[in-house]
Coordinates of C-alpha atoms in Angstrom, one line a residue:
Chain A
M1 CA 261.4 -52.3 -27.5
V2 CA 258.2 -53.9 -28.7
I3 CA 259.7 -54.7 -32.1
K4 CA 263.4 -55.3 -32.7
I5 CA 264.7 -56.5 -36.1
E6 CA 268.3 -57.2 -36.7
N7 CA 270.1 -58.1 -39.9
L8 CA 267.0 -59.3 -41.6
D9 CA 267.4 -60.9 -45.0
Y10 CA 264.3 -61.9 -47.1
A11 CA 264.0 -62.7 -50.7
I12 CA 261.0 -63.4 -52.9
R13 CA 261.6 -65.9 -55.7
G14 CA 265.3 -65.2 -55.4
K15 CA 265.0 -61.5 -55.6
P16 CA 266.1 -59.9 -52.3
L17 CA 263.6 -57.6 -50.6
F18 CA 265.4 -57.0 -47.4
E19 CA 269.2 -57.3 -46.9
G20 CA 270.7 -56.7 -43.4
F21 CA 267.5 -54.7 -42.5
S22 CA 267.3 -53.6 -38.9
L23 CA 264.5 -51.7 -37.1
S24 CA 263.6 -50.8 -33.5
V25 CA 260.1 -49.7 -32.4
E26 CA 259.7 -48.4 -28.8
A27 CA 256.7 -49.3 -26.6
Q28 CA 253.7 -47.1 -27.0
S29 CA 255.1 -45.2 -30.0
H30 CA 253.1 -44.7 -33.2
H31 CA 254.7 -45.3 -36.6
L32 CA 253.7 -45.0 -40.1
L33 CA 255.2 -47.6 -42.5
V34 CA 255.3 -46.0 -45.9
G35 CA 256.6 -46.7 -49.3
P36 CA 255.5 -47.4 -52.9
S37 CA 253.8 -50.6 -53.9
G38 CA 256.1 -53.5 -53.9
S39 CA 258.5 -51.9 -51.4
G40 CA 257.8 -54.6 -48.8
K41 CA 255.4 -53.0 -46.4
T42 CA 253.0 -55.9 -46.2
T43 CA 255.9 -58.4 -46.3
L44 CA 257.5 -56.7 -43.3
I45 CA 254.3 -56.8 -41.4
N46 CA 253.9 -60.5 -42.2
L47 CA 257.4 -61.1 -41.0
V48 CA 256.8 -59.2 -37.7
C49 CA 253.6 -61.2 -37.2
G50 CA 255.3 -64.5 -37.9
L51 CA 253.2 -65.2 -41.0
L52 CA 256.4 -65.4 -43.0
S53 CA 259.8 -66.7 -42.0
P54 CA 263.0 -64.6 -42.7
D55 CA 265.9 -66.1 -44.7
H56 CA 268.2 -64.7 -42.0
G57 CA 268.1 -62.4 -39.0
E58 CA 266.2 -62.0 -35.8
I59 CA 262.8 -60.5 -35.3
R60 CA 261.8 -59.9 -31.6
V61 CA 258.2 -59.1 -30.6
A62 CA 257.8 -58.1 -27.0
G63 CA 261.2 -59.7 -26.3
E64 CA 260.4 -63.0 -28.0
N65 CA 262.1 -64.1 -31.2
I66 CA 259.1 -64.9 -33.4
A67 CA 261.4 -65.7 -36.4
A68 CA 262.9 -68.7 -34.5
A69 CA 259.7 -69.9 -32.9
S70 CA 257.8 -73.0 -34.0
E71 CA 254.5 -72.6 -35.7
S72 CA 252.5 -73.0 -32.5
G73 CA 255.0 -70.7 -30.7
R74 CA 254.3 -68.1 -33.4
D75 CA 250.6 -68.5 -32.9
K76 CA 251.1 -67.9 -29.2
I77 CA 253.3 -64.8 -29.6
R78 CA 250.9 -63.4 -32.1
R79 CA 247.7 -64.0 -30.1
E80 CA 249.3 -62.7 -26.8
N81 CA 250.9 -59.6 -28.2
I82 CA 249.6 -58.5 -31.6
G83 CA 246.3 -57.1 -32.8
M84 CA 245.9 -56.8 -36.6
V85 CA 243.7 -54.7 -38.7
F86 CA 243.4 -55.3 -42.5
Q87 CA 242.0 -53.2 -45.3
T88 CA 238.9 -55.4 -46.0
L89 CA 239.2 -58.6 -44.0
R90 CA 237.6 -57.4 -40.8
L91 CA 235.5 -59.8 -39.0
V92 CA 234.5 -63.5 -39.1
S93 CA 231.5 -63.4 -41.4
A94 CA 229.2 -65.8 -39.7
L95 CA 229.3 -64.1 -36.3
D96 CA 227.9 -60.7 -35.2
L97 CA 230.2 -58.0 -33.9
S98 CA 229.8 -58.9 -30.2
A99 CA 230.4 -62.7 -30.9
N100 CA 233.5 -61.7 -33.0
L101 CA 235.0 -59.8 -30.1
L102 CA 234.1 -62.6 -27.6
L103 CA 235.8 -65.2 -29.9
A104 CA 238.9 -63.0 -30.2
Q105 CA 239.2 -62.7 -26.4
R106 CA 238.6 -66.4 -25.9
L107 CA 241.2 -67.4 -28.5
A108 CA 243.8 -64.9 -27.2
R109 CA 243.2 -65.2 -23.4
G110 CA 241.0 -68.2 -22.9
S111 CA 238.4 -66.0 -21.1
T112 CA 236.1 -63.1 -22.0
D113 CA 235.6 -59.6 -20.6
G114 CA 232.2 -58.2 -21.5
S115 CA 232.8 -54.9 -19.8
L116 CA 236.0 -54.3 -22.0
I117 CA 234.0 -55.2 -25.1
H118 CA 231.2 -52.8 -24.1
S119 CA 233.5 -49.9 -23.3
L120 CA 235.5 -50.4 -26.5
L121 CA 232.4 -50.5 -28.7
E122 CA 231.1 -47.3 -27.0
R123 CA 234.5 -45.7 -27.4
L124 CA 234.5 -46.5 -31.1
G125 CA 230.9 -45.3 -31.5
I126 CA 229.5 -48.7 -32.6
G127 CA 227.9 -49.8 -29.3
H128 CA 224.6 -49.9 -31.0
R129 CA 225.9 -52.3 -33.7
A130 CA 226.9 -55.1 -31.3
R131 CA 224.4 -57.5 -32.8
A132 CA 225.0 -56.6 -36.4
K133 CA 226.6 -59.1 -38.8
P134 CA 229.6 -57.9 -40.8
H135 CA 227.6 -57.6 -44.0
E136 CA 225.0 -55.4 -42.3
M137 CA 227.7 -52.7 -41.5
S138 CA 228.8 -49.8 -43.5
Q139 CA 232.5 -49.6 -44.5
G140 CA 233.3 -47.2 -41.8
E141 CA 231.5 -49.2 -39.1
A142 CA 233.2 -52.4 -40.3
Q143 CA 236.7 -50.8 -40.0
R144 CA 235.9 -49.5 -36.5
A145 CA 234.7 -53.0 -35.7
A146 CA 238.0 -54.4 -36.9
I147 CA 239.9 -52.0 -34.7
A148 CA 237.7 -53.2 -31.8
R149 CA 238.4 -56.8 -32.6
A150 CA 242.2 -56.1 -32.7
L151 CA 242.2 -54.2 -29.4
V152 CA 239.8 -56.3 -27.4
T153 CA 242.6 -58.8 -26.6
R154 CA 244.7 -55.9 -25.0
P155 CA 247.6 -56.4 -27.3
R156 CA 251.0 -54.7 -26.9
L157 CA 251.3 -54.0 -30.6
L158 CA 248.5 -53.0 -33.0
I159 CA 249.4 -53.4 -36.6
A160 CA 247.2 -52.1 -39.4
D161 CA 247.8 -52.9 -43.1
E162 CA 246.2 -50.2 -45.3
P163 CA 243.4 -49.6 -42.9
T164 CA 242.0 -46.5 -44.7
S165 CA 242.6 -47.4 -48.4
S166 CA 239.0 -48.5 -49.0
L167 CA 237.4 -45.6 -47.1
D168 CA 236.3 -42.1 -48.2
K169 CA 238.1 -39.1 -46.9
S170 CA 235.8 -38.5 -43.9
N171 CA 235.9 -42.1 -42.8
A172 CA 239.6 -42.5 -43.4
R173 CA 240.3 -39.5 -41.1
Q174 CA 237.9 -40.9 -38.5
V175 CA 239.5 -44.3 -38.5
A176 CA 243.0 -42.9 -38.4
D177 CA 242.1 -40.6 -35.4
L178 CA 240.4 -43.6 -33.7
L179 CA 243.5 -45.7 -34.1
L180 CA 245.7 -43.0 -32.6
E181 CA 243.3 -42.3 -29.8
C182 CA 242.8 -45.9 -28.9
A183 CA 246.5 -46.7 -29.1
A184 CA 247.1 -43.8 -26.6
D185 CA 244.1 -44.8 -24.4
Y186 CA 245.1 -48.4 -24.1
G187 CA 248.9 -47.9 -24.1
V188 CA 249.4 -49.9 -27.4
T189 CA 252.3 -49.5 -29.8
L190 CA 250.9 -48.6 -33.2
L191 CA 252.3 -49.5 -36.6
I192 CA 250.4 -48.6 -39.7
A193 CA 251.5 -49.7 -43.2
T194 CA 250.0 -47.4 -45.8
H195 CA 250.4 -45.6 -49.0
D196 CA 247.6 -43.2 -48.1
D197 CA 249.1 -39.7 -48.1
R198 CA 246.1 -38.5 -46.1
L199 CA 247.6 -40.0 -42.9
D200 CA 251.0 -38.3 -43.2
P201 CA 250.2 -35.2 -41.2
L202 CA 248.9 -37.3 -38.3
F203 CA 252.2 -39.2 -37.6
S204 CA 255.6 -37.9 -36.6
N205 CA 257.4 -41.2 -36.8
R206 CA 257.8 -42.7 -40.3
I207 CA 259.5 -45.8 -41.5
A208 CA 260.1 -45.4 -45.2
L209 CA 260.7 -48.4 -47.4
T210 CA 262.1 -47.1 -50.6
G211 CA 262.7 -49.8 -53.0
P212 CA 263.2 -53.5 -53.8
V213 CA 266.1 -53.7 -51.4
A214 CA 265.7 -51.9 -48.1
K215 CA 269.0 -51.9 -46.2
V216 CA 268.6 -49.7 -43.2
A217 CA 265.6 -47.9 -41.8
Chain B
M1 CA 234.6 -73.6 -31.6
F2 CA 231.3 -75.4 -31.2
G3 CA 229.5 -72.0 -31.2
L4 CA 231.5 -71.0 -34.3
A5 CA 230.6 -74.2 -36.2
L6 CA 227.0 -73.7 -35.2
A7 CA 227.1 -70.0 -36.5
Y8 CA 228.6 -71.2 -39.8
L9 CA 225.8 -73.8 -40.2
R10 CA 223.2 -71.1 -39.3
D11 CA 224.8 -68.7 -41.8
R12 CA 223.9 -71.1 -44.6
S13 CA 220.8 -72.4 -43.1
L14 CA 219.1 -73.5 -46.3
T15 CA 222.0 -75.7 -47.4
T16 CA 222.3 -77.0 -43.9
A17 CA 218.5 -77.8 -43.7
L18 CA 218.6 -79.6 -47.1
N19 CA 221.6 -81.7 -46.1
V20 CA 220.0 -82.6 -42.7
L21 CA 216.8 -83.5 -44.5
L22 CA 218.6 -85.7 -47.0
L23 CA 220.4 -87.6 -44.3
G24 CA 217.3 -87.7 -42.2
I25 CA 215.3 -89.4 -44.9
S26 CA 218.0 -92.0 -45.5
V27 CA 218.3 -92.7 -41.8
A28 CA 214.6 -92.9 -41.3
M29 CA 214.4 -95.5 -44.1
L30 CA 217.2 -97.5 -42.6
V31 CA 215.7 -97.4 -39.1
L32 CA 212.3 -98.4 -40.5
L33 CA 213.8 -101.3 -42.4
V34 CA 215.8 -102.4 -39.3
Q35 CA 212.8 -102.1 -37.0
F36 CA 210.4 -103.8 -39.4
A37 CA 212.7 -106.6 -40.4
N38 CA 213.9 -107.4 -36.8
Q39 CA 210.6 -107.0 -35.0
F40 CA 208.8 -108.9 -37.7
S41 CA 211.4 -111.7 -37.7
N42 CA 211.6 -111.8 -33.9
R43 CA 207.8 -112.0 -33.7
L44 CA 207.6 -114.8 -36.2
D45 CA 210.3 -116.7 -34.5
R46 CA 208.7 -116.2 -31.0
D47 CA 205.2 -117.2 -32.2
A48 CA 206.4 -120.3 -34.0
E49 CA 209.1 -121.5 -31.7
N50 CA 207.1 -124.1 -29.7
V51 CA 205.2 -125.5 -32.7
D52 CA 206.9 -128.1 -34.9
L53 CA 204.0 -128.8 -37.3
V54 CA 200.6 -127.4 -38.2
V55 CA 198.0 -129.8 -39.7
G56 CA 195.0 -128.3 -41.5
A57 CA 192.9 -128.4 -44.6
K58 CA 194.6 -128.6 -48.0
G59 CA 195.6 -125.3 -49.6
S60 CA 198.6 -123.0 -49.3
P61 CA 200.9 -124.1 -46.5
L62 CA 202.0 -120.5 -46.0
Q63 CA 198.3 -119.5 -45.5
L64 CA 197.9 -122.3 -43.0
I65 CA 200.8 -121.1 -41.0
L66 CA 199.7 -117.4 -41.2
S67 CA 196.2 -118.3 -40.1
S68 CA 197.0 -120.9 -37.4
I69 CA 200.2 -119.6 -35.9
F70 CA 200.2 -115.8 -36.6
H71 CA 196.5 -115.3 -36.9
I72 CA 196.9 -112.8 -39.8
D73 CA 195.2 -114.7 -42.7
Q74 CA 192.1 -116.7 -43.4
P75 CA 192.2 -120.5 -42.6
T76 CA 192.5 -122.9 -45.6
G77 CA 189.4 -124.7 -44.4
N78 CA 188.3 -127.2 -41.7
I79 CA 189.3 -130.7 -40.8
P80 CA 187.1 -133.3 -39.0
L81 CA 187.5 -133.7 -35.3
E82 CA 188.6 -137.3 -35.7
S83 CA 191.9 -136.1 -37.2
L84 CA 192.9 -134.8 -33.8
A85 CA 192.5 -138.3 -32.3
M86 CA 194.4 -139.8 -35.2
V87 CA 197.3 -137.4 -34.7
R88 CA 197.4 -137.9 -30.9
S89 CA 197.6 -141.6 -31.3
D90 CA 200.9 -141.4 -33.1
P91 CA 203.7 -142.2 -30.6
A92 CA 206.0 -139.6 -32.1
V93 CA 203.6 -136.8 -31.2
K94 CA 204.3 -135.2 -27.9
E95 CA 201.5 -132.8 -27.9
A96 CA 198.6 -131.9 -30.3
I97 CA 196.5 -128.8 -29.7
P98 CA 193.3 -128.2 -31.7
L99 CA 192.3 -124.8 -33.0
A100 CA 188.8 -123.8 -34.1
L101 CA 188.6 -120.4 -35.8
G102 CA 185.7 -118.5 -37.3
D103 CA 184.6 -115.7 -35.1
N104 CA 185.9 -112.5 -33.6
F105 CA 185.0 -109.9 -31.0
D106 CA 185.8 -106.3 -31.8
G107 CA 188.3 -107.5 -34.4
F108 CA 190.1 -109.9 -32.0
R109 CA 190.0 -113.6 -33.0
I110 CA 188.1 -116.0 -30.8
V111 CA 190.1 -119.2 -30.7
G112 CA 188.5 -122.5 -29.6
T113 CA 191.3 -124.6 -28.2
E114 CA 192.6 -126.2 -25.0
A115 CA 194.4 -124.8 -22.0
G116 CA 197.7 -126.2 -23.4
Y117 CA 197.6 -123.6 -26.2
A118 CA 198.3 -120.7 -23.7
R119 CA 201.1 -122.8 -22.2
L120 CA 202.8 -122.9 -25.6
Y121 CA 203.4 -119.2 -25.3
G122 CA 204.1 -119.1 -21.6
G123 CA 200.7 -117.6 -21.0
E124 CA 199.7 -117.2 -17.4
I125 CA 196.5 -116.1 -15.9
A126 CA 196.9 -112.6 -14.5
R127 CA 193.3 -112.3 -13.2
G128 CA 190.5 -114.9 -12.9
K129 CA 191.0 -118.4 -14.1
M130 CA 191.4 -120.5 -17.3
F131 CA 188.3 -121.5 -19.2
E132 CA 186.6 -124.6 -18.0
K133 CA 183.0 -124.7 -19.1
P134 CA 181.6 -124.0 -22.6
M135 CA 181.2 -120.2 -23.2
D136 CA 184.0 -119.4 -20.7
A137 CA 186.5 -117.0 -22.4
V138 CA 190.0 -115.9 -21.5
M139 CA 191.2 -112.6 -22.9
G140 CA 194.7 -112.0 -24.1
A141 CA 196.5 -109.0 -22.4
S142 CA 196.1 -106.7 -25.5
V143 CA 192.5 -107.6 -26.0
A144 CA 191.6 -106.9 -22.4
R145 CA 193.5 -103.6 -22.5
T146 CA 191.9 -102.5 -25.8
T147 CA 188.4 -103.5 -25.1
G148 CA 188.5 -102.7 -21.3
A149 CA 187.0 -106.2 -20.6
Q150 CA 186.5 -107.1 -17.0
L151 CA 186.0 -110.4 -15.3
G152 CA 182.4 -111.6 -15.4
Q153 CA 181.5 -109.4 -18.3
K154 CA 179.6 -111.0 -21.2
F155 CA 180.3 -110.4 -24.8
I156 CA 178.9 -111.7 -28.1
G157 CA 181.2 -112.9 -30.9
S158 CA 180.6 -112.1 -34.6
H159 CA 181.0 -114.2 -37.7
G160 CA 184.3 -113.8 -39.5
L161 CA 187.8 -113.1 -38.4
E162 CA 187.8 -109.3 -38.7
T163 CA 185.4 -106.7 -37.4
A164 CA 184.1 -105.7 -40.9
E165 CA 183.1 -109.3 -41.7
G166 CA 181.0 -109.7 -38.6
D167 CA 179.0 -106.5 -38.8
G168 CA 175.4 -107.4 -38.1
Q169 CA 176.1 -111.1 -37.7
G170 CA 176.5 -111.5 -34.0
H171 CA 175.8 -114.8 -32.2
D172 CA 173.3 -113.2 -29.8
H173 CA 172.0 -116.5 -28.7
A174 CA 175.4 -117.6 -27.2
P175 CA 177.2 -114.9 -25.3
F176 CA 180.7 -115.6 -23.9
T177 CA 181.6 -114.8 -20.2
T178 CA 185.1 -113.4 -19.5
V179 CA 186.5 -115.7 -16.7
G180 CA 190.2 -114.8 -17.0
I181 CA 192.7 -112.4 -18.4
L182 CA 196.2 -113.5 -19.4
A183 CA 199.4 -111.7 -18.4
P184 CA 201.2 -110.1 -21.4
T185 CA 203.5 -112.5 -23.2
G186 CA 204.7 -110.4 -26.2
S187 CA 203.4 -113.1 -28.4
V188 CA 200.3 -113.7 -30.6
I189 CA 198.1 -114.9 -27.7
D190 CA 198.1 -111.3 -26.4
R191 CA 195.7 -110.5 -29.3
L192 CA 193.5 -113.6 -29.0
I193 CA 190.4 -114.6 -27.0
L194 CA 190.7 -118.2 -25.9
T195 CA 187.8 -120.5 -25.2
S196 CA 187.0 -124.2 -25.4
I197 CA 186.4 -125.9 -28.8
E198 CA 182.9 -126.8 -27.4
S199 CA 182.1 -123.1 -27.1
I200 CA 182.7 -122.6 -30.8
W201 CA 180.5 -125.6 -31.7
D202 CA 177.8 -124.3 -29.3
V203 CA 177.9 -120.8 -30.9
H204 CA 177.4 -122.4 -34.3
G205 CA 174.7 -124.8 -33.2
I206 CA 176.7 -127.9 -33.7
E207 CA 175.7 -130.8 -31.7
H208 CA 178.4 -132.6 -29.9
D209 CA 179.1 -134.9 -26.9
H210 CA 180.5 -133.3 -23.7
A211 CA 184.3 -133.5 -23.7
E212 CA 184.1 -134.5 -27.4
T213 CA 187.8 -133.9 -28.0
D214 CA 188.7 -136.3 -25.2
H215 CA 186.2 -138.8 -26.5
A216 CA 187.8 -138.5 -30.0
D217 CA 191.1 -139.1 -28.4
H218 CA 190.0 -142.5 -27.0
E219 CA 188.6 -143.6 -30.4
A220 CA 191.6 -142.5 -32.3
A221 CA 192.5 -145.9 -33.7
D222 CA 189.0 -146.5 -35.2
H223 CA 189.3 -143.3 -37.3
E224 CA 192.9 -143.5 -38.3
A225 CA 192.5 -144.3 -42.0
E226 CA 189.6 -142.1 -42.8
E227 CA 189.9 -139.5 -45.6
Y228 CA 188.1 -136.2 -45.6
S229 CA 186.8 -134.1 -48.3
H230 CA 186.3 -130.3 -47.9
G231 CA 184.9 -127.6 -50.0
S232 CA 186.5 -124.2 -50.5
G233 CA 184.9 -122.6 -47.4
H234 CA 187.3 -120.9 -45.0
E235 CA 185.4 -120.9 -41.8
L236 CA 183.5 -123.3 -39.7
D237 CA 180.6 -121.0 -39.9
E238 CA 180.1 -121.0 -43.7
Q239 CA 180.4 -124.8 -44.0
Q240 CA 178.2 -125.5 -41.1
H241 CA 175.5 -123.2 -42.4
A242 CA 175.5 -125.1 -45.6
L243 CA 175.5 -128.5 -43.8
S244 CA 172.8 -127.2 -41.5
A245 CA 170.4 -127.0 -44.5
Q246 CA 170.9 -130.7 -45.0
G247 CA 170.6 -131.5 -41.3
H248 CA 174.2 -132.6 -40.8
L249 CA 176.4 -130.7 -38.5
E250 CA 179.5 -132.7 -37.7
P251 CA 181.9 -131.2 -35.2
E252 CA 185.1 -129.9 -36.9
I253 CA 188.2 -128.1 -36.1
T254 CA 190.4 -125.7 -38.2
A255 CA 193.9 -126.9 -37.4
I256 CA 196.1 -128.9 -35.1
L257 CA 199.4 -127.6 -33.7
L258 CA 201.9 -130.4 -33.1
R259 CA 205.0 -130.9 -31.1
Y260 CA 207.2 -133.9 -31.8
R261 CA 208.3 -136.3 -29.1
N262 CA 211.5 -137.1 -31.1
A263 CA 213.3 -136.4 -34.4
A264 CA 211.8 -139.4 -36.1
G265 CA 208.4 -137.7 -36.0
A266 CA 209.7 -134.8 -38.0
M267 CA 210.7 -137.2 -40.8
R268 CA 207.6 -139.3 -40.9
I269 CA 204.5 -137.4 -39.7
P270 CA 204.5 -134.6 -42.4
A271 CA 205.0 -137.1 -45.2
M272 CA 202.3 -139.4 -43.8
I273 CA 199.7 -136.6 -43.5
N274 CA 200.5 -135.0 -46.9
R275 CA 200.4 -138.3 -48.7
Q276 CA 197.9 -140.5 -46.9
T277 CA 195.2 -138.0 -45.9
E278 CA 193.2 -135.2 -47.4
M279 CA 194.9 -132.8 -44.9
Q280 CA 198.2 -131.0 -45.2
A281 CA 201.0 -130.6 -42.8
A282 CA 203.1 -127.4 -42.9
S283 CA 206.3 -126.6 -40.9
P284 CA 206.2 -123.2 -39.3
A285 CA 210.0 -123.0 -39.4
A286 CA 210.1 -123.7 -43.2
E287 CA 207.2 -121.4 -44.0
T288 CA 208.6 -118.6 -41.8
A289 CA 212.0 -118.9 -43.5
R290 CA 210.2 -118.8 -46.9
L291 CA 208.2 -115.7 -45.9
L292 CA 211.3 -113.9 -44.5
S293 CA 213.3 -114.7 -47.7
L294 CA 210.4 -113.3 -49.8
F295 CA 210.5 -110.1 -47.6
G296 CA 214.3 -110.3 -47.4
A297 CA 214.9 -109.5 -51.1
G298 CA 212.7 -106.4 -50.9
I299 CA 214.2 -105.3 -47.6
E300 CA 217.7 -105.7 -48.9
G301 CA 217.0 -103.7 -52.0
A302 CA 215.4 -100.9 -49.9
R303 CA 218.4 -101.1 -47.5
I304 CA 220.9 -100.6 -50.4
F305 CA 218.8 -97.7 -51.7
A306 CA 218.8 -96.1 -48.2
W307 CA 222.6 -96.4 -47.9
I308 CA 223.0 -94.8 -51.3
L309 CA 220.9 -91.9 -50.0
A310 CA 223.0 -91.6 -46.9
V311 CA 226.2 -91.5 -49.0
T312 CA 224.5 -88.9 -51.2
G313 CA 223.9 -86.9 -48.1
G314 CA 227.5 -87.3 -47.2
L315 CA 228.5 -86.0 -50.7
A316 CA 226.1 -83.0 -50.2
I317 CA 227.9 -82.2 -46.9
F318 CA 231.3 -82.6 -48.6
I319 CA 230.3 -80.2 -51.4
A320 CA 228.8 -77.7 -49.0
L321 CA 231.8 -77.7 -46.8
L322 CA 234.3 -77.6 -49.7
N323 CA 232.5 -74.5 -51.1
M324 CA 232.4 -73.0 -47.7
A325 CA 236.1 -73.6 -47.1
R326 CA 236.9 -72.0 -50.5
A327 CA 234.6 -69.1 -50.1
R328 CA 235.7 -68.4 -46.5
E329 CA 239.4 -68.9 -46.9
G330 CA 239.8 -65.3 -45.7
D331 CA 237.6 -66.0 -42.7
L332 CA 239.8 -69.1 -41.9
A333 CA 242.9 -67.0 -42.3
L334 CA 241.5 -64.3 -40.0
L335 CA 240.7 -67.0 -37.4
R336 CA 244.4 -68.0 -37.5
V337 CA 245.5 -64.4 -37.1
M338 CA 243.2 -64.0 -34.2
G339 CA 245.1 -66.9 -32.5
A340 CA 243.2 -70.0 -33.5
S341 CA 245.6 -72.9 -34.1
K342 CA 245.3 -74.9 -37.3
L343 CA 243.9 -77.8 -35.3
Q344 CA 241.2 -75.6 -33.9
V345 CA 240.1 -74.3 -37.3
F346 CA 240.3 -77.9 -38.7
G347 CA 238.1 -79.0 -35.8
T348 CA 235.6 -76.3 -36.5
I349 CA 235.0 -77.5 -40.1
L350 CA 235.0 -81.2 -38.9
L351 CA 232.5 -80.2 -36.3
E352 CA 230.2 -78.7 -39.0
G353 CA 230.2 -82.0 -40.8
L354 CA 229.6 -84.0 -37.6
M355 CA 226.8 -81.6 -36.5
T356 CA 225.0 -81.9 -39.8
A357 CA 225.3 -85.6 -39.8
A358 CA 224.2 -85.9 -36.2
S359 CA 221.2 -83.7 -36.8
G360 CA 220.2 -85.8 -39.8
A361 CA 220.6 -89.0 -37.9
I362 CA 218.6 -87.8 -34.9
L363 CA 215.9 -86.4 -37.2
G364 CA 215.8 -89.7 -39.1
I365 CA 215.6 -91.9 -35.9
I366 CA 212.8 -89.7 -34.4
G367 CA 211.0 -89.5 -37.7
A368 CA 211.1 -93.3 -38.2
H369 CA 209.7 -94.0 -34.7
L370 CA 207.0 -91.4 -35.2
A371 CA 206.2 -93.0 -38.6
L372 CA 206.0 -96.4 -36.9
L373 CA 203.7 -94.9 -34.2
L374 CA 201.4 -93.4 -36.8
A375 CA 201.4 -96.5 -39.0
G376 CA 200.7 -98.7 -36.0
R377 CA 197.6 -96.6 -35.2
N378 CA 196.3 -96.6 -38.7
F379 CA 197.2 -100.1 -40.0
Q380 CA 195.9 -102.9 -37.9
T381 CA 198.2 -105.4 -39.6
L382 CA 201.3 -103.7 -38.1
S383 CA 200.0 -103.9 -34.6
D384 CA 198.9 -107.4 -35.3
L385 CA 202.5 -108.2 -36.2
G386 CA 203.6 -106.7 -32.9
I387 CA 205.6 -103.8 -34.5
S388 CA 206.2 -101.4 -31.7
A389 CA 207.2 -97.7 -32.2
T390 CA 208.9 -97.5 -28.7
R391 CA 211.3 -100.3 -29.1
F392 CA 214.9 -99.1 -29.7
D393 CA 217.0 -101.5 -31.8
P394 CA 220.8 -101.6 -31.1
A395 CA 221.3 -101.5 -34.9
E396 CA 220.0 -97.9 -34.7
L397 CA 223.1 -97.0 -32.7
A398 CA 225.2 -98.5 -35.5
I399 CA 223.3 -96.5 -38.1
F400 CA 223.9 -93.3 -36.1
A401 CA 227.6 -94.0 -35.7
T402 CA 228.0 -94.8 -39.5
V403 CA 226.2 -91.6 -40.5
L404 CA 228.5 -89.7 -38.1
L405 CA 231.4 -91.3 -39.8
I406 CA 230.0 -90.3 -43.2
G407 CA 229.7 -86.7 -41.9
A408 CA 233.3 -86.8 -40.6
I409 CA 234.7 -88.2 -43.8
A410 CA 232.8 -85.7 -45.9
A411 CA 234.3 -82.9 -43.8
L412 CA 237.8 -84.2 -43.8
I413 CA 239.0 -82.9 -47.1
P414 CA 237.5 -79.4 -46.8
A415 CA 238.9 -79.2 -43.2
A416 CA 242.3 -80.4 -44.4
R417 CA 242.5 -77.3 -46.6
I418 CA 243.4 -75.3 -43.5
F419 CA 246.8 -77.0 -43.5
R420 CA 247.5 -75.9 -47.0
I421 CA 246.4 -72.2 -46.6
N422 CA 249.3 -69.8 -47.1
L423 CA 248.3 -67.2 -44.5
A424 CA 250.4 -64.3 -45.8
L425 CA 249.1 -64.9 -49.4
T426 CA 245.5 -65.3 -48.3
L427 CA 245.6 -62.2 -46.2
A428 CA 247.2 -60.3 -49.1
R429 CA 244.5 -61.5 -51.5
S430 CA 241.7 -60.6 -49.1
S431 CA 243.1 -57.2 -48.2

């Protein structure tokens, strides 16, 4: 299991969002995390990534209990195992695409792999934009660049939070296809949180969060 | 992280350049003040350290010191040769060295004196020999270097103490011969041409006995009580031309440099000269201190202004980094998600402050030395004062370190924001 959650309790300002929530995600599987706004999709992602601490329960990522780890321990689990893609926050603004990927590798692994960066950019169709700054890219290019940044550290788990919400239909489909293809190519477990119905037909595994209190998935 | 900090600075290059410039100006001012004040003060101390008292014609004591010790002003007038013998006859006087000024060669003063004058400054002959006969001349190291003078070469002195004064008034009838070149001393004699007193009299057509200064020495007692009256003329030349018309050309000198044999001399001799003769006695130490205190107030004011500028530069860095930290909260959160620790992100912002401050400090230090170099080439007074552009003052290191500290303090609060960032909230806001 890449993600294993057991008996998770989490409340926001006293209002329970998760009570006894459990979830298992197998390695190299692809899941869509769906639910209406406020159902806890982003909160669940933040808990899995160690950006939030649960009130109770265990969250294991690649076998390590991120919920119980210290802050530096969480940083380590996150940088060694998880790649994240967000809706608009894609790259470090002061660096060009190539420098962003080099920085991501250096932070995660302490070394760089130029050939992986090159092949990944070519695979995502943005090899010619390696020297472009984030503000010089189109929305679609920037989101593909964000996927490259997340994958360039060879994570076990790729988590995307609303990766297609700001894209038009054509770009949304392209980004979703690329996420699936890259996850398959690089053997990465994929978890996408979205309320974008356009992605439904592409995924067979769905985790549905239905309301303010999600008890069992 | 160094590369990232550099990228952030480049990303807002205009703000960075302005901050660097602001700090650079303040550092340049501080370095210039330090260089000027220290080199000037050191130079004054060094030039005056072996002279206890200067005796010369009545007038401004500061002018007497400036003209006779530092050779950067006009003399107050002349005094009769007999005064030298009178001073030498005093048992409290260890050494009395006469000076006769009035001419220059290529802007360098020709000083009629005795060999003991060079010894006051540790002057040693590098080539040739010390002057012995009338019209022998010994060049200071800077004079020889600038004029390219060689041993045996003849040159003609001009009236006045600066080049412009002497234009067209050369003493063609009495050329000097370079017989020696002094080794560099880092003192005023590097910029002087030394010759015998008799040479100066010969140049100006003043009749005198051979070895007149020695002769005067022997007859000291006979002249002790004489009083002398002088006009407002500043140079041997002017007065002697006037006297020449009347047929009287008495040998004179411009000043006497004294060293005391004991402390009692310091108490008695200045008072005796100032009260009982028509001459004045001025203490180099007292006049130098007065001069430095006059400069000191101005320098202190400028120094305070420069530090205010430096602090303003620090505030500009603070505002720039604070705005950056606010505007790029998403960036900083993304760095954390990518695996950077809080300390690494904190260090990146701190590094931006330090790099800006270091760039400003380096720019300022280089700028100040370049300014000194240009000023030295264009303003003769600065090189006369021995202000050098290549001398590094240890205080510059202290200025550099303080400016770095200002940069670090300015970056501290913006950098500390990273410890308060709620990652989940920031990512949610940015998404």
